[in-house]
Short mmCIF file of C-alpha atoms in Angstrom, two decimals:
data_model
loop_
_atom_site.label_atom_id
_atom_site.label_comp_id
_atom_site.label_asym_id
_atom_site.label_seq_id
_atom_site.Cartn_x
_atom_site.Cartn_y
_atom_site.Cartn_z
CA MET A 1 0.96 -20.81 -24.78
CA ASP A 2 -1.65 -23.32 -23.62
CA TRP A 3 -3.73 -22.70 -20.53
CA LEU A 4 -2.35 -24.92 -17.73
CA TYR A 5 -5.76 -25.50 -16.19
CA SER A 6 -8.88 -27.34 -17.29
CA ASP A 7 -11.72 -25.46 -18.99
CA THR A 8 -13.73 -25.86 -15.77
CA VAL A 9 -11.00 -24.17 -13.71
CA LYS A 10 -10.76 -21.41 -16.31
CA GLU A 11 -14.54 -20.88 -16.27
CA HIS A 12 -14.74 -20.71 -12.46
CA PHE A 13 -11.74 -18.39 -12.28
CA MET A 14 -12.87 -16.02 -15.04
CA ASN A 15 -16.58 -16.15 -14.05
CA PRO A 16 -16.71 -17.16 -10.39
CA LYS A 17 -20.09 -18.15 -8.99
CA ASN A 18 -21.65 -16.98 -5.70
CA VAL A 19 -18.99 -14.40 -4.80
CA LEU A 20 -19.92 -12.19 -1.86
CA GLU A 21 -19.95 -8.86 -3.66
CA THR A 22 -21.24 -6.79 -0.75
CA ASP A 23 -20.17 -6.22 2.79
CA GLU A 24 -20.45 -9.38 4.88
CA SER A 25 -23.02 -7.78 7.19
CA SER A 26 -25.42 -7.18 4.27
CA TRP A 27 -25.71 -10.94 3.57
CA PRO A 28 -27.15 -12.52 6.75
CA CYS A 29 -26.01 -16.08 7.13
CA ASP A 30 -26.55 -19.06 9.39
CA GLY A 31 -22.92 -20.23 9.40
CA ARG A 32 -19.60 -18.44 8.86
CA GLY A 33 -16.19 -20.02 8.31
CA ILE A 34 -12.86 -18.37 7.60
CA VAL A 35 -9.52 -20.15 7.13
CA GLY A 36 -6.13 -19.40 5.70
CA ASN A 37 -3.45 -16.85 6.20
CA ILE A 38 -3.34 -13.70 4.12
CA LYS A 39 0.45 -13.53 4.75
CA CYS A 40 0.85 -16.77 2.78
CA GLY A 41 -1.42 -15.49 0.04
CA ASP A 42 -4.55 -17.60 0.52
CA GLN A 43 -7.51 -16.86 2.76
CA MET A 44 -11.11 -17.99 2.36
CA LEU A 45 -14.41 -16.88 3.86
CA ILE A 46 -17.54 -19.00 3.39
CA LEU A 47 -21.04 -17.93 4.45
CA LEU A 48 -23.91 -20.41 4.46
CA ARG A 49 -27.65 -20.21 4.64
CA ILE A 50 -29.11 -23.42 6.02
CA SER A 51 -32.70 -24.57 6.35
CA ASP A 52 -33.74 -27.86 7.98
CA GLY A 53 -30.18 -29.17 7.81
CA VAL A 54 -29.79 -28.40 4.08
CA ILE A 55 -27.50 -25.74 2.61
CA THR A 56 -29.77 -23.42 0.63
CA ASP A 57 -27.21 -20.80 -0.37
CA CYS A 58 -23.51 -20.08 -0.17
CA ARG A 59 -21.40 -16.94 -0.63
CA TRP A 60 -17.65 -16.58 -0.41
CA LYS A 61 -14.58 -14.38 -0.70
CA THR A 62 -11.17 -15.82 -1.46
CA TYR A 63 -7.82 -14.09 -1.56
CA GLY A 64 -5.53 -16.29 -3.57
CA CYS A 65 -4.53 -17.67 -6.93
CA ALA A 66 -6.68 -18.93 -9.82
CA SER A 67 -6.83 -22.42 -8.29
CA ALA A 68 -8.06 -21.13 -4.94
CA ILE A 69 -10.72 -18.94 -6.56
CA ALA A 70 -11.93 -21.69 -8.92
CA SER A 71 -11.99 -24.21 -6.06
CA THR A 72 -14.16 -21.97 -3.92
CA SER A 73 -16.47 -21.14 -6.80
CA ILE A 74 -17.16 -24.77 -7.72
CA LEU A 75 -17.49 -25.71 -4.04
CA SER A 76 -20.13 -23.00 -3.56
CA GLU A 77 -22.15 -24.50 -6.41
CA ALA A 78 -21.69 -28.09 -5.27
CA VAL A 79 -22.95 -27.61 -1.72
CA LYS A 80 -26.26 -25.96 -2.58
CA GLY A 81 -29.03 -28.42 -1.78
CA MET A 82 -26.65 -30.68 0.12
CA LYS A 83 -27.33 -31.92 3.64
CA ILE A 84 -24.81 -30.49 6.08
CA GLU A 85 -23.71 -34.02 7.04
CA ASP A 86 -22.77 -34.72 3.40
CA ALA A 87 -21.13 -31.33 2.89
CA TYR A 88 -19.08 -31.83 6.05
CA ILE A 89 -17.25 -34.84 4.61
CA LEU A 90 -16.30 -33.26 1.27
CA LYS A 91 -12.58 -33.67 0.65
CA PRO A 92 -10.15 -31.55 -1.37
CA GLN A 93 -9.94 -34.46 -3.84
CA ASP A 94 -13.69 -34.13 -4.46
CA ILE A 95 -13.25 -30.46 -5.32
CA VAL A 96 -10.23 -31.13 -7.55
CA ALA A 97 -12.17 -33.87 -9.38
CA ARG A 98 -15.06 -31.47 -10.04
CA LEU A 99 -12.55 -29.01 -11.49
CA GLY A 100 -11.14 -31.62 -13.86
CA GLY A 101 -7.84 -31.64 -11.99
CA LEU A 102 -5.25 -29.07 -10.94
CA PRO A 103 -1.50 -28.88 -11.56
CA GLU A 104 0.36 -30.74 -8.79
CA ASN A 105 1.90 -27.54 -7.43
CA LYS A 106 -1.58 -26.02 -7.03
CA ILE A 107 -3.38 -28.86 -5.22
CA HIS A 108 -2.71 -27.19 -1.87
CA CYS A 109 -4.91 -24.29 -3.00
CA SER A 110 -7.98 -26.54 -2.91
CA VAL A 111 -7.58 -27.52 0.74
CA LEU A 112 -8.97 -24.25 2.03
CA GLY A 113 -12.46 -24.98 0.70
CA ASP A 114 -13.34 -28.04 2.73
CA LYS A 115 -11.89 -26.51 5.89
CA ALA A 116 -13.79 -23.20 5.49
CA LEU A 117 -16.96 -25.15 4.71
CA ARG A 118 -16.56 -27.28 7.86
CA ALA A 119 -15.85 -24.15 9.90
CA ALA A 120 -19.09 -22.57 8.62
CA ILE A 121 -21.08 -25.73 9.41
CA ASP A 122 -19.45 -25.94 12.87
CA ASP A 123 -20.45 -22.30 13.44
CA TYR A 124 -24.05 -23.05 12.44
CA LEU A 125 -24.23 -26.11 14.71
CA GLU A 126 -22.76 -24.25 17.67
CA LYS A 127 -25.10 -21.23 17.23
CA ASN A 128 -28.09 -23.57 17.17
CA ASN A 129 -26.95 -25.82 20.04
CA LEU A 130 -26.88 -28.84 17.73
CA PRO A 131 -24.53 -31.84 18.12
CA PRO A 132 -21.12 -31.28 16.50
CA LEU A 133 -19.98 -33.16 13.42
CA LYS A 134 -16.26 -32.83 14.26
CA GLY A 135 -14.53 -36.13 13.72
CA LYS A 136 -16.95 -37.18 10.95
CA GLU A 137 -14.76 -35.77 8.19
CA ALA A 138 -12.73 -38.31 6.26
CA SER A 139 -9.11 -38.78 7.18
CA GLU A 140 -6.25 -39.97 5.03
CA VAL A 141 -3.77 -42.51 6.34
CA VAL A 142 -0.39 -41.07 5.37
CA CYS A 143 1.90 -43.48 7.21
CA SER A 144 0.45 -46.98 6.98
CA CYS A 145 3.26 -48.46 9.09
CA LEU A 146 2.16 -46.46 12.14
CA ASN A 147 -1.40 -45.54 11.07
CA ILE A 148 -0.66 -41.79 11.13
CA THR A 149 -3.32 -39.68 9.43
CA ASP A 150 -3.49 -36.22 7.92
CA LYS A 151 -5.30 -35.16 11.13
CA ASP A 152 -2.29 -36.30 13.19
CA ILE A 153 -0.02 -34.23 10.94
CA GLU A 154 -2.33 -31.21 11.25
CA ASN A 155 -2.26 -31.53 15.04
CA ALA A 156 1.53 -31.79 14.97
CA TYR A 157 1.71 -28.63 12.86
CA ARG A 158 -0.54 -26.79 15.31
CA GLU A 159 1.78 -27.95 18.11
CA GLY A 160 4.83 -26.49 16.35
CA ALA A 161 6.14 -29.06 13.82
CA ARG A 162 7.50 -27.10 10.86
CA ASP A 163 9.84 -29.62 9.25
CA TRP A 164 10.33 -33.39 8.86
CA GLU A 165 12.31 -33.71 12.08
CA GLY A 166 9.68 -31.80 14.07
CA LEU A 167 6.96 -33.96 12.55
CA GLN A 168 8.83 -37.16 13.46
CA GLU A 169 9.39 -35.87 16.98
CA ARG A 170 5.66 -35.39 17.54
CA THR A 171 4.24 -38.37 15.60
CA LYS A 172 7.07 -40.87 14.94
CA ILE A 173 6.04 -40.77 11.27
CA GLY A 174 8.47 -42.31 8.79
CA THR A 175 10.50 -44.13 11.43
CA VAL A 176 9.66 -47.56 9.97
CA CYS A 177 9.96 -47.40 6.17
CA GLY A 178 9.95 -43.66 5.38
CA SER A 179 7.92 -43.95 2.17
CA CYS A 180 5.39 -41.44 3.54
CA LYS A 181 7.81 -38.50 3.69
CA ASP A 182 6.81 -36.82 0.42
CA ARG A 183 3.08 -36.86 1.21
CA ALA A 184 3.68 -35.77 4.81
CA MET A 185 5.76 -32.80 3.63
CA GLU A 186 3.05 -31.81 1.12
CA LEU A 187 0.55 -31.76 3.98
CA LEU A 188 2.91 -29.76 6.18
CA HIS A 189 3.18 -27.20 3.35
CA GLN A 190 -0.63 -27.09 3.03
CA TYR A 191 -1.04 -26.47 6.76
CA GLU A 192 1.50 -23.65 6.53
CA HIS A 193 -0.81 -22.01 3.97
CA LEU A 194 -3.86 -22.65 6.11
CA PHE A 195 -2.56 -21.61 9.50
CA GLY A 196 0.50 -19.49 8.75
#
């Protein structure tokens, strides 16, 4: 049977880089971010060391599948030496591209990385009384008829939307042409994994 993942995914799953192998308190960090829901099977912790606005080191722990582990591993390598402003706008698609792709049913596993990374950067900025970067991250227009973005769908999920009807109630998505339903439902599924 052939491996369903790229060689890069296999390498980062079998030999993950920068894993936090000690207790969190024994690796002092400047920023800490944790996202996900252990009940759904995926949770990610990212710890950052930052100097002069540049990420100098990154450690992580992920509870999840091969895709989630590989995504976190490659993300931890990618952000070293990166300015926090550049790291803040990394998207799941950037991580998937670095991995050489993921099976469609595993793409949602890569969305934890960028959110945990942003949470760690937000933590660093808040601790140091620096201006926030919230709102600088890229957004995806899901419904072009009504200009509804992935952020709008995330907010709707946080407000209680759990199905298509609930999403339409809160955002009016899909009430013009409806071609956005599949992507909107994928995002809803991703947010279920993230927020439980």
